[in-house]
XYZ file of C-alpha atoms in Angstrom:
324
model
C 0.000 0.000 0.000
C 1.323 3.444 -0.921
C 2.212 5.940 1.789
C -0.709 8.230 0.990
C -3.110 5.300 0.951
C -1.976 4.510 4.472
C -2.589 8.137 5.469
C -6.022 7.909 3.837
C -7.041 4.889 5.891
C -5.609 6.306 9.099
C -7.515 9.544 8.516
C -10.810 7.680 8.322
C -10.133 5.580 11.406
C -8.085 7.792 13.687
C -8.956 11.349 12.702
C -8.561 13.266 15.978
C -11.932 13.699 17.613
C -11.539 16.121 20.485
C -14.716 15.653 22.435
C -15.475 17.722 25.491
C -15.987 15.602 28.568
C -19.691 16.511 28.728
C -20.603 17.300 25.116
C -22.592 15.171 22.696
C -21.169 15.537 19.202
C -22.037 14.740 15.613
C -19.054 14.715 13.255
C -18.798 14.646 9.464
C -15.631 13.429 7.771
C -15.370 14.006 4.013
C -12.494 12.849 1.868
C -11.901 13.248 -1.850
C -8.896 11.676 -3.515
C -7.323 10.863 -6.844
C -4.501 8.572 -7.875
C -5.368 5.985 -5.221
C -6.930 2.537 -5.497
C -9.531 3.513 -2.895
C -12.887 5.301 -3.483
C -12.507 8.777 -4.916
C -14.998 10.057 -2.330
C -15.765 8.860 1.185
C -18.117 10.294 3.780
C -18.583 9.175 7.378
C -20.929 10.586 10.016
C -20.358 9.703 13.649
C -22.335 10.485 16.788
C -20.366 10.282 20.024
C -17.691 8.460 18.032
C -20.102 5.801 16.691
C -20.546 5.605 12.901
C -24.207 6.153 11.970
C -23.835 6.918 8.239
C -21.211 5.753 5.755
C -21.092 6.368 2.011
C -18.391 6.095 -0.650
C -18.307 6.538 -4.418
C -18.066 2.784 -5.029
C -21.488 2.187 -3.478
C -24.533 1.950 -5.734
C -26.603 3.962 -3.257
C -26.605 5.217 0.293
C -27.670 2.933 3.129
C -31.429 2.531 3.772
C -32.996 4.095 6.836
C -32.295 1.831 9.845
C -35.141 0.202 11.762
C -34.333 2.074 14.969
C -35.003 5.423 13.281
C -38.712 4.642 13.040
C -40.281 8.074 13.486
C -41.447 10.375 10.721
C -39.007 13.099 11.785
C -36.197 10.564 12.034
C -36.818 9.181 8.579
C -36.964 12.683 7.128
C -33.613 13.564 8.700
C -32.144 10.329 7.368
C -33.304 11.071 3.824
C -31.925 14.597 3.995
C -28.642 13.342 5.445
C -28.078 10.692 2.807
C -29.188 12.897 -0.095
C -26.597 15.459 0.978
C -23.920 12.855 0.364
C -24.258 13.339 -3.384
C -23.970 17.130 -3.245
C -21.101 16.832 -0.772
C -19.341 14.565 -3.238
C -19.709 17.189 -5.970
C -18.431 19.947 -3.662
C -15.443 17.849 -2.639
C -14.581 17.179 -6.277
C -14.733 20.916 -7.049
C -12.565 21.744 -4.036
C -10.003 19.137 -5.002
C -9.732 20.418 -8.573
C -9.337 24.031 -7.427
C -6.751 23.096 -4.818
C -4.760 21.156 -7.438
C -4.380 24.310 -9.508
C -2.446 25.876 -6.642
C -0.666 22.914 -5.103
C 0.512 23.872 -1.624
C 3.603 21.697 -1.832
C 4.938 23.536 -4.870
C 5.133 20.311 -6.880
C 2.508 18.534 -8.928
C 1.495 14.982 -8.149
C -0.884 12.368 -9.510
C -1.941 11.573 -5.941
C -3.943 14.205 -4.052
C -6.159 14.143 -0.971
C -8.730 16.767 0.040
C -10.229 16.473 3.521
C -13.298 18.065 5.031
C -14.113 17.936 8.733
C -17.130 19.419 10.479
C -18.792 18.913 13.841
C -21.587 20.145 16.069
C -21.231 19.925 19.859
C -24.196 20.033 22.241
C -23.486 20.675 25.927
C -25.725 19.774 28.899
C -26.437 23.447 29.656
C -27.760 23.951 26.116
C -24.639 25.638 24.747
C -23.922 24.755 21.122
C -20.742 24.945 19.060
C -20.066 24.067 15.424
C -17.234 24.270 12.918
C -16.142 23.328 9.391
C -12.591 23.148 8.071
C -10.848 21.791 4.958
C -7.306 20.584 4.287
C -5.429 19.722 1.098
C -2.666 17.129 1.103
C -2.389 17.363 4.858
C -2.251 21.179 5.106
C -4.957 23.628 6.236
C -6.766 25.074 3.220
C -9.981 26.852 4.163
C -12.504 27.131 7.015
C -16.045 28.456 7.410
C -16.836 31.421 9.674
C -20.426 30.551 10.526
C -21.329 33.710 12.447
C -20.036 36.063 9.753
C -21.198 33.918 6.823
C -17.845 33.796 5.087
C -14.985 31.465 4.304
C -11.491 32.081 5.629
C -8.587 31.130 3.380
C -5.796 29.537 5.386
C -3.355 30.061 2.509
C -3.314 32.472 -0.469
C -3.932 29.556 -2.829
C -7.425 29.106 -1.335
C -8.778 32.571 -2.250
C -10.239 31.457 -5.603
C -12.176 28.624 -3.984
C -13.254 30.999 -1.197
C -14.706 33.393 -3.783
C -16.534 30.579 -5.591
C -18.209 29.426 -2.362
C -19.169 32.931 -1.208
C -20.715 33.886 -4.572
C -23.371 31.190 -4.088
C -25.419 33.226 -1.625
C -28.368 30.835 -1.267
C -26.109 27.866 -0.554
C -24.161 30.003 1.917
C -27.371 30.780 3.827
C -28.294 27.097 3.862
C -24.895 26.259 5.335
C -25.282 28.835 8.096
C -28.736 27.484 8.930
C -27.403 23.930 8.918
C -24.554 24.601 11.347
C -26.698 26.745 13.646
C -29.862 24.645 13.741
C -30.205 21.588 11.506
C -27.152 19.672 12.665
C -28.266 19.948 16.295
C -31.772 18.734 15.413
C -30.138 15.808 13.647
C -27.884 15.120 16.635
C -30.882 15.038 18.997
C -32.691 12.636 16.675
C -29.770 10.206 16.670
C -29.258 10.540 20.418
C -32.907 9.795 21.040
C -33.156 6.716 18.835
C -29.822 5.038 18.160
C -29.268 2.021 20.445
C -25.506 2.516 20.229
C -24.572 6.155 20.775
C -25.804 6.439 24.370
C -24.063 3.358 25.742
C -21.303 3.793 28.292
C -18.510 1.550 29.520
C -16.772 2.348 32.777
C -12.957 2.444 32.698
C -10.627 0.012 34.409
C -7.669 1.660 36.119
C -4.338 0.060 36.988
C -1.061 1.549 38.235
C 2.419 0.421 37.258
C 5.915 1.336 38.399
C 8.938 1.200 36.119
C 12.477 2.548 35.930
C 13.670 4.806 33.120
C 16.898 6.789 32.847
C 17.516 6.685 36.585
C 13.998 7.833 37.484
C 10.998 5.995 38.880
C 7.922 6.369 36.672
C 4.386 5.817 37.876
C 1.980 4.961 35.049
C -1.793 5.075 35.240
C -3.287 2.822 32.561
C -6.984 3.394 31.827
C -8.810 1.040 29.479
C -12.180 -0.370 28.477
C -14.063 2.949 28.529
C -16.629 4.412 26.147
C -17.297 7.094 24.991
C -13.861 8.368 24.059
C -13.687 11.534 26.183
C -11.821 10.959 29.447
C -9.808 12.957 31.970
C -6.824 11.337 33.697
C -4.787 13.240 36.298
C -2.127 12.435 38.873
C -2.192 14.191 42.257
C 0.587 14.292 44.822
C 3.468 16.503 45.943
C 6.596 16.674 43.829
C 5.361 14.705 40.818
C 6.826 15.686 37.456
C 5.323 15.174 34.023
C 7.053 12.901 31.530
C 8.281 14.673 28.406
C 7.714 13.192 24.938
C 5.411 10.425 26.134
C 2.320 9.707 24.028
C -0.879 10.236 25.995
C -3.320 9.771 23.120
C -6.641 8.011 23.524
C -6.391 4.871 21.391
C -9.048 2.371 20.269
C -9.272 -1.147 21.627
C -10.458 -3.919 19.354
C -13.889 -4.119 21.010
C -15.045 -0.551 20.403
C -13.763 0.813 23.714
C -10.734 3.019 24.324
C -7.558 3.159 26.341
C -5.032 5.756 27.435
C -2.292 6.268 29.988
C -0.598 9.011 31.990
C 2.883 8.755 33.505
C 4.667 10.905 36.068
C 8.126 10.879 37.654
C 8.049 10.090 41.377
C 10.392 11.980 43.725
C 13.247 9.767 44.855
C 13.416 11.160 48.388
C 10.925 11.269 51.285
C 8.283 9.141 49.581
C 7.382 7.116 52.664
C 4.694 9.473 53.908
C 3.537 10.712 50.499
C 0.450 9.544 48.627
C 0.229 9.627 44.864
C -3.133 8.982 43.242
C -4.484 8.684 39.711
C -7.920 10.281 39.327
C -10.114 9.357 36.341
C -13.263 11.240 35.285
C -15.579 9.706 32.691
C -19.197 10.051 31.617
C -19.976 6.516 32.790
C -19.083 7.402 36.393
C -21.213 9.268 38.916
C -18.059 10.626 40.519
C -14.566 9.442 39.678
C -12.185 6.530 40.091
C -9.228 7.247 42.364
C -6.433 4.691 42.668
C -3.599 5.408 45.114
C -0.076 4.169 44.482
C 1.225 1.770 47.100
C 4.785 0.565 46.641
C 4.094 -2.654 48.546
C 1.015 -3.532 46.508
C 2.690 -2.750 43.183
C 5.648 -4.969 44.045
C 3.497 -7.780 45.417
C 2.982 -9.432 41.987
C 6.766 -9.683 41.630
C 7.037 -11.609 44.915
C 4.101 -13.799 43.920
C 5.809 -14.601 40.620
C 9.083 -15.398 42.354
C 7.244 -17.603 44.849
C 5.530 -19.514 42.045
C 8.836 -20.050 40.260
C 10.434 -21.305 43.475
C 7.562 -23.740 44.070
C 7.839 -25.089 40.527
C 11.607 -25.589 40.895
C 11.220 -27.337 44.260
C 8.461 -29.576 42.910
C 10.565 -30.492 39.855
C 13.530 -31.376 42.028
C 11.306 -33.459 44.291
C 9.883 -35.415 41.361
C 13.361 -35.980 39.953
C 14.710 -37.295 43.282
C 11.644 -39.505 43.688
C 12.092 -41.017 40.224
C 15.782 -41.675 40.841
C 15.198 -43.427 44.188
């Protein structure tokens, strides 16, 4: 698989979704490409990180309305959502062709990727937030200023496409209405009917101690949680953060997520100090707090050594018995 094909797949699967801890979100991911063996257009809609709509240019048609969306309003939103896929495909093709004319890399290539990313966030207090941004070959290209009804060119090469989009006044008004009202109506519909987007899985939390470059690291490993948004913090005097350590939230194979946070423990006067990992997640009424205990963390090592000793003793006993 070519390098850009790998980037294409990773974009679809791991595109960074920065959910607020309390927000419900609906996210659109659009991708147009050329020169690849994959579909020239792909669209994915997720609610709270669960895919509810998928369409690509190799499909004969969009997916039928699911059984769980069995209300008149729900079916109408589904029809509008899927019909937009065709116009989105046309817009993505136009954007890609315009971006190619002013290649940001300075060189021309037979392989090009144009990405669109939009989202609407709904908070418990009723606050709403929405955004739309585009990128070409991995670089910011253009974004939509919803309140001022205009596009913002991230680079000079995007001004022609900006002008094309802003000259279509009626479509511009529809976009503003969509990102201020329609997308939140659609989000509420999915939240109210989908059997998947409202599920929660509580995290499991474990602490580990390890040595690195003469320092003692305490690691808090959090796994098995859903949805993706999570807060993990260490508390305790004298703890230092670990530089250059990846703290991303990563997917497990079962639809849940995992992450970790590490800190450097002070080497002196730790006997009377407590260090705790505190995890906040939507599935929890409060939080999970796990306190580091040197004796408990080292207990598995002694158990393992004890088991090995027992096995060795038993083997020697059997050998002596057989030789007698």
